[in-house]
PDB file of C-alpha atoms and ligand atoms in Angstrom:
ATOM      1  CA  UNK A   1      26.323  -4.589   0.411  1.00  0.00           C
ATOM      2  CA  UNK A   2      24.163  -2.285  -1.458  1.00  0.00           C
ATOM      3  CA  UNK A   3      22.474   0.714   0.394  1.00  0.00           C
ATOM      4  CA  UNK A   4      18.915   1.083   0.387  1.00  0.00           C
ATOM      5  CA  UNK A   5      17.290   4.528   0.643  1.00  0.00           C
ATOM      6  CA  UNK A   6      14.719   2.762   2.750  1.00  0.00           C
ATOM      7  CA  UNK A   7      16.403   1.722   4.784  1.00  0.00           C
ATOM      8  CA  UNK A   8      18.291   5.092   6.025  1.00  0.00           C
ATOM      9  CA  UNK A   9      14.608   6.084   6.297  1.00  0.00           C
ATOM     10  CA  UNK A  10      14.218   7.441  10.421  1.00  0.00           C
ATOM     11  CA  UNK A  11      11.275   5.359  11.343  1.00  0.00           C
ATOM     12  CA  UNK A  12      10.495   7.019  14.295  1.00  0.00           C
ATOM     13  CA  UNK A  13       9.843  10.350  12.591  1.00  0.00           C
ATOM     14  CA  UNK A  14       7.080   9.243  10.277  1.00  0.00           C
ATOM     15  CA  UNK A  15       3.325  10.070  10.827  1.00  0.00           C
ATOM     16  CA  UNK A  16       1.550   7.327   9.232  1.00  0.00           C
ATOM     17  CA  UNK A  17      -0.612   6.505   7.700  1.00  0.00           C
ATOM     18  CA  UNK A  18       1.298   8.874   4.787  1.00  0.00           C
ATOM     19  CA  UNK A  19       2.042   8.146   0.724  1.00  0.00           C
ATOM     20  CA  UNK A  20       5.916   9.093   0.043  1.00  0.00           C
ATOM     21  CA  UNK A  21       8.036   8.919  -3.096  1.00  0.00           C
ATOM     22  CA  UNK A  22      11.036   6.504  -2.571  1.00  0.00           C
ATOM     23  CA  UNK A  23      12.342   6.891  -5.951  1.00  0.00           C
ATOM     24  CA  UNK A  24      12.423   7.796  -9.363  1.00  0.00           C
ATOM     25  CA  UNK A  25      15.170   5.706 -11.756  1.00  0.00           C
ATOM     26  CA  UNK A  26      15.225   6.371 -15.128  1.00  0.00           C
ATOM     27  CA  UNK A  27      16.361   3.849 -17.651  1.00  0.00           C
ATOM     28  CA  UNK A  28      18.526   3.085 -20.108  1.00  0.00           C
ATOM     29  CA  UNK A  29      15.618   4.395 -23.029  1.00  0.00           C
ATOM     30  CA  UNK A  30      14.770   7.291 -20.434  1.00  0.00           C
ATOM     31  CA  UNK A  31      11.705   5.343 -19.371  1.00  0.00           C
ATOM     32  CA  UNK A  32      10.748   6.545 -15.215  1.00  0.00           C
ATOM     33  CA  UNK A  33       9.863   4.055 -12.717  1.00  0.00           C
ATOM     34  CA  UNK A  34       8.575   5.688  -9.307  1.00  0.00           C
ATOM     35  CA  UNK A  35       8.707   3.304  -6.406  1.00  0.00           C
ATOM     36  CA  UNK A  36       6.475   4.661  -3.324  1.00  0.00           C
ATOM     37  CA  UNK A  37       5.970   4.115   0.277  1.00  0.00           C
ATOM     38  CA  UNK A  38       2.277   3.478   1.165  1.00  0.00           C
ATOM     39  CA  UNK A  39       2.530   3.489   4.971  1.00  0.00           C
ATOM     40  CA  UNK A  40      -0.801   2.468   6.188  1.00  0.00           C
ATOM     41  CA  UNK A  41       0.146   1.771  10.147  1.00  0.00           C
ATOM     42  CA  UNK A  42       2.818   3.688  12.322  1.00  0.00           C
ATOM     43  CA  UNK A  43       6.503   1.656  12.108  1.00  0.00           C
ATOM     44  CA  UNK A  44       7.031   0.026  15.445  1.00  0.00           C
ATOM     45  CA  UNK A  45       3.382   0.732  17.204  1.00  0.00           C
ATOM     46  CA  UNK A  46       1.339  -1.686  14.816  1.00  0.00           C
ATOM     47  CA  UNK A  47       1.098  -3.792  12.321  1.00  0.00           C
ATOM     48  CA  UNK A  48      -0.973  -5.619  10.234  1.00  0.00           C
ATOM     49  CA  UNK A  49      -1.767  -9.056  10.547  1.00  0.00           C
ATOM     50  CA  UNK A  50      -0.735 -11.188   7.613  1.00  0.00           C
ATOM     51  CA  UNK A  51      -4.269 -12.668   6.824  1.00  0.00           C
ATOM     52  CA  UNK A  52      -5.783  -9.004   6.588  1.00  0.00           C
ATOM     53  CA  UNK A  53      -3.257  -7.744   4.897  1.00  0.00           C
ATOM     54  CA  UNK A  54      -2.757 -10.288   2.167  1.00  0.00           C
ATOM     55  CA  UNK A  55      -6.799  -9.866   1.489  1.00  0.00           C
ATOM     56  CA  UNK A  56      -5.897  -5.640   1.071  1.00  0.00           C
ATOM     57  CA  UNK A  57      -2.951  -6.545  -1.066  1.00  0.00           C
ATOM     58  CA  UNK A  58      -5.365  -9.315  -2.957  1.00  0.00           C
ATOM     59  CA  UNK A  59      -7.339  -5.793  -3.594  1.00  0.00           C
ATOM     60  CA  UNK A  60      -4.600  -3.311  -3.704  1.00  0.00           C
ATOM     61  CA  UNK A  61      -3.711  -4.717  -7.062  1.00  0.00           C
ATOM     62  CA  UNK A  62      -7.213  -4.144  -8.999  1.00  0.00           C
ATOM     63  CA  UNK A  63      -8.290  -1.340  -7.273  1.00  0.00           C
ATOM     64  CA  UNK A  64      -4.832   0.654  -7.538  1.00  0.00           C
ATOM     65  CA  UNK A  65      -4.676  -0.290 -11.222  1.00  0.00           C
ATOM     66  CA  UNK A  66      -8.667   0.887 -11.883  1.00  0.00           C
ATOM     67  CA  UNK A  67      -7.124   4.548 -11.141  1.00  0.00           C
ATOM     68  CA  UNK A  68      -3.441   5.087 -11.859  1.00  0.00           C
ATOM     69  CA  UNK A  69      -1.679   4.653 -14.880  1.00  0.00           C
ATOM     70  CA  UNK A  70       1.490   2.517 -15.294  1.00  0.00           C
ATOM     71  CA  UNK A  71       0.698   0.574 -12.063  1.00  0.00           C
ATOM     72  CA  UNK A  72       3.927  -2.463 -12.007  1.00  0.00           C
ATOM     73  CA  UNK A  73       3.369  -3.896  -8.653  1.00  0.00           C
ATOM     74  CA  UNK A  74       2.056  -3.345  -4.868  1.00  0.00           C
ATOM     75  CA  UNK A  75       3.347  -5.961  -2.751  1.00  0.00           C
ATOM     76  CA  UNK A  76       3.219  -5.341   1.197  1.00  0.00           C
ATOM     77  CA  UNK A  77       6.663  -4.758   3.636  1.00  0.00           C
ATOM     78  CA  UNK A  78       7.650  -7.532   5.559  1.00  0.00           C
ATOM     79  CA  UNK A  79       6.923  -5.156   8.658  1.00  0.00           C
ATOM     80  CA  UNK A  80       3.721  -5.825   7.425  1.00  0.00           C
ATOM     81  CA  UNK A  81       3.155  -1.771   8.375  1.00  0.00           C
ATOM     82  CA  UNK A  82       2.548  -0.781   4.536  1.00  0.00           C
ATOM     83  CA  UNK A  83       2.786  -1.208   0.635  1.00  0.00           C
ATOM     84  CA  UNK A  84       5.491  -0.863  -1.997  1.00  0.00           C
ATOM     85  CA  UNK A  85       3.871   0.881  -5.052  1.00  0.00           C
ATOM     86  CA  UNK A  86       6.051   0.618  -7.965  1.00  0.00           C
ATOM     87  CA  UNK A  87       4.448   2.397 -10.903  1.00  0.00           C
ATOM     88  CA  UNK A  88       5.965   3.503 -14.841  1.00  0.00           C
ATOM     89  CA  UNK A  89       6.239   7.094 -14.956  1.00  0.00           C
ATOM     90  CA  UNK A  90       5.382  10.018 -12.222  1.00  0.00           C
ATOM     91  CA  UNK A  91       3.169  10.352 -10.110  1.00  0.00           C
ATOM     92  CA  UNK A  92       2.008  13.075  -7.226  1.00  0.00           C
ATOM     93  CA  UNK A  93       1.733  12.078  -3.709  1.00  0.00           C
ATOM     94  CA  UNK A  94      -1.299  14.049  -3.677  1.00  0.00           C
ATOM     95  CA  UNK A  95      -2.337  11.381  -6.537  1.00  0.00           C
ATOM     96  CA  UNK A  96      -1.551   7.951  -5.203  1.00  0.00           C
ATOM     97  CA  UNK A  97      -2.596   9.286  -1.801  1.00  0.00           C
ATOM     98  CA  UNK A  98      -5.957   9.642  -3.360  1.00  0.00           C
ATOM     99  CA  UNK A  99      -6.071   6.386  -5.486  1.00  0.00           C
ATOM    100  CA  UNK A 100      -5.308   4.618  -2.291  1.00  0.00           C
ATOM    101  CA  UNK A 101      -7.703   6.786  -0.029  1.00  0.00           C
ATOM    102  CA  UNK A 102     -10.859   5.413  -3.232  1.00  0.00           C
ATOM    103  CA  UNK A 103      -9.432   1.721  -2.688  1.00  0.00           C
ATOM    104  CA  UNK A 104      -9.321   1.491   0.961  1.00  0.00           C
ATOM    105  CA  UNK A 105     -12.935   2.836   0.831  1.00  0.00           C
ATOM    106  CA  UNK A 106     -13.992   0.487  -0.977  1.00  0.00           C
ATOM    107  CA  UNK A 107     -12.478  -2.430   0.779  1.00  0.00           C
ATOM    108  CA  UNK A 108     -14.007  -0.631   3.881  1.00  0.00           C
ATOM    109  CA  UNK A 109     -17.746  -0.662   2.535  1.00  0.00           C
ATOM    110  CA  UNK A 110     -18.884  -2.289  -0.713  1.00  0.00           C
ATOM    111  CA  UNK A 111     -15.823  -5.151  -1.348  1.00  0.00           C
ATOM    112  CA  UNK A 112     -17.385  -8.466  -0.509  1.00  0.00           C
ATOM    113  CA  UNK A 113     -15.938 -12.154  -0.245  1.00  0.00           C
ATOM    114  CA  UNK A 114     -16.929 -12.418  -4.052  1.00  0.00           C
ATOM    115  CA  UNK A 115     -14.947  -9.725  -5.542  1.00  0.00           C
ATOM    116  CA  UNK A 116     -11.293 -10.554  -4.013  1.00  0.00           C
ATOM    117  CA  UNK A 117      -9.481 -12.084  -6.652  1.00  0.00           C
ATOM    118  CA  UNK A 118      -7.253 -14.895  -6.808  1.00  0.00           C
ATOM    119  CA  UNK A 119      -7.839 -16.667  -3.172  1.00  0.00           C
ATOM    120  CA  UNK A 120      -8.283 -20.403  -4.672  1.00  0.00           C
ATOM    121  CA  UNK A 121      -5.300 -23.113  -4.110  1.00  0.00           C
ATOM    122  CA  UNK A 122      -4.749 -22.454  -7.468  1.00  0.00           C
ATOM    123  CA  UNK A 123      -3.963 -18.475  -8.063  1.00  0.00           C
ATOM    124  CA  UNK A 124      -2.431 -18.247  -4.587  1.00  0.00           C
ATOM    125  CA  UNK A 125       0.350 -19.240  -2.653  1.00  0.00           C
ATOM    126  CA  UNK A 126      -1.486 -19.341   0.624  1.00  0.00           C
ATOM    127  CA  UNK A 127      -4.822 -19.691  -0.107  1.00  0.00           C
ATOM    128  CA  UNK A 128      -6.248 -19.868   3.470  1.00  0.00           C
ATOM    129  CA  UNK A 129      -4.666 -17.179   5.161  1.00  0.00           C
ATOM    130  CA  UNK A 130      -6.598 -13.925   4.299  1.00  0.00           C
ATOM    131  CA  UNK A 131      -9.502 -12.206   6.208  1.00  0.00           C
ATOM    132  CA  UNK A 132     -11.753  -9.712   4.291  1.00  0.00           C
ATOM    133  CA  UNK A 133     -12.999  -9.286   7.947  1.00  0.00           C
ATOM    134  CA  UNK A 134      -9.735  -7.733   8.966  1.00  0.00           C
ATOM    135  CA  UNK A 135      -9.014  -6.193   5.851  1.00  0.00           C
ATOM    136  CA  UNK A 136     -12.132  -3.969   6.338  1.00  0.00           C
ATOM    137  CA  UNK A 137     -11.111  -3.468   9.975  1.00  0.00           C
ATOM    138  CA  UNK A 138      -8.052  -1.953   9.131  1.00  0.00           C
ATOM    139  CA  UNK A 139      -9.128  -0.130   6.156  1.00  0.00           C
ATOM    140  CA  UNK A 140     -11.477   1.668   8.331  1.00  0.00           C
ATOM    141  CA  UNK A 141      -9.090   2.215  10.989  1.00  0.00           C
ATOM    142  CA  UNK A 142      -6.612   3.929   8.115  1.00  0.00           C
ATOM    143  CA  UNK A 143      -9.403   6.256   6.397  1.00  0.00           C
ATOM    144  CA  UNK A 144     -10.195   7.318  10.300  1.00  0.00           C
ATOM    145  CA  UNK A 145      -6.697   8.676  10.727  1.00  0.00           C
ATOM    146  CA  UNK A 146      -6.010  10.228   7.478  1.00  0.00           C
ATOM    147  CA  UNK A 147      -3.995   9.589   4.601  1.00  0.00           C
ATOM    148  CA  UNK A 148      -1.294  12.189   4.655  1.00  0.00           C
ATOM    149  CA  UNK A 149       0.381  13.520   1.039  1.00  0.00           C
ATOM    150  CA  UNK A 150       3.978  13.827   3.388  1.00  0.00           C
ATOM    151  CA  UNK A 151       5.432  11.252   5.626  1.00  0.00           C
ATOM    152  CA  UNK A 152       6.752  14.029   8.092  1.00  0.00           C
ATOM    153  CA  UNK A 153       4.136  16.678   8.097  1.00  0.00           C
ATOM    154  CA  UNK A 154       0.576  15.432   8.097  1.00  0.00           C
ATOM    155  CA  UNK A 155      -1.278  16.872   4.830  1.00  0.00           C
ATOM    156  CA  UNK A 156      -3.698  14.622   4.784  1.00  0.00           C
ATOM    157  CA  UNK A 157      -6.125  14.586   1.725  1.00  0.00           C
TER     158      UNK A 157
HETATM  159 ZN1  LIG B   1      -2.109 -14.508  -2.198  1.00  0.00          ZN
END
């Protein structure tokens, strides 16, 4: 079977809550895709519960794509301890740690119930499990700690 990088990832050295580059694989027309970590929640001492975290990832995807360029996709780990940011072209660290520092702000203070998209039985595959509620919670929780720039070595920015 395939090896994934992630995977070979030691998850008890991490600091979280961190941003770290996965990858960078360049295409056929040289075209970059960078796939990043978003850790918001230290592997195997929490985790977020799925109604919170779908509402952040419900958010994640406007609120990433209001400030980085090239944004593909942000879907959340089935650890349910983080993000996968998957973006055309490069990006710092330093720069998605920000982007994501702006959005969980946000969630954490002026997001209401109104401005979460797609949470009808009909944009959403599980329309009646998310909690802004949490979602702020944990957003808080996450800007408290620090968003580090390095998964190892807290830089936080
Ligand atoms: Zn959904």
């Amino acid at each position: 079977m395939a090896k994934i990088e992630s995977f070979t990832l030691d998850h008890t050295k991490v600091k979280a809550p961190y941003v770290r580059l996965i990858t960078e694989e360049v295409g056929e027309n040289k075209d970059v895709i960078s796939n990043f970590d978003l850790r918001l929640v230290q592997p195997n001492e929490n985790a977020i519960p799925t109604a919170g975290l779908h509402t952040i990832e419900h958010l994640l995807a406007g609120l990433l794509r209001d400030q980085l360029t090239g944004v593909i996709d942000c879907s959340p780990f089935g650890c349910r301890t983080g993000f996968h940011l998957i973006t055309w072209g490069e990006h710092s660290t330093v720069e998605v740690a920000q982007a994501l520092k702006n959005a969980l702000y946000e969630i954490a203070t002026d997001i209401t119930w109104e401005d979460v998209q797609g949470t009808d039985i009909y944009s959403c595959g599980n329309y009646r499990d998310h909690s802004l509620f949490s979602a702020k919670e944990w957003a808080g929780k996450i800007l408290e700690e620090g968003i580090s720039s390095d998964p190892f070595i807290r830089k936080v920015i």
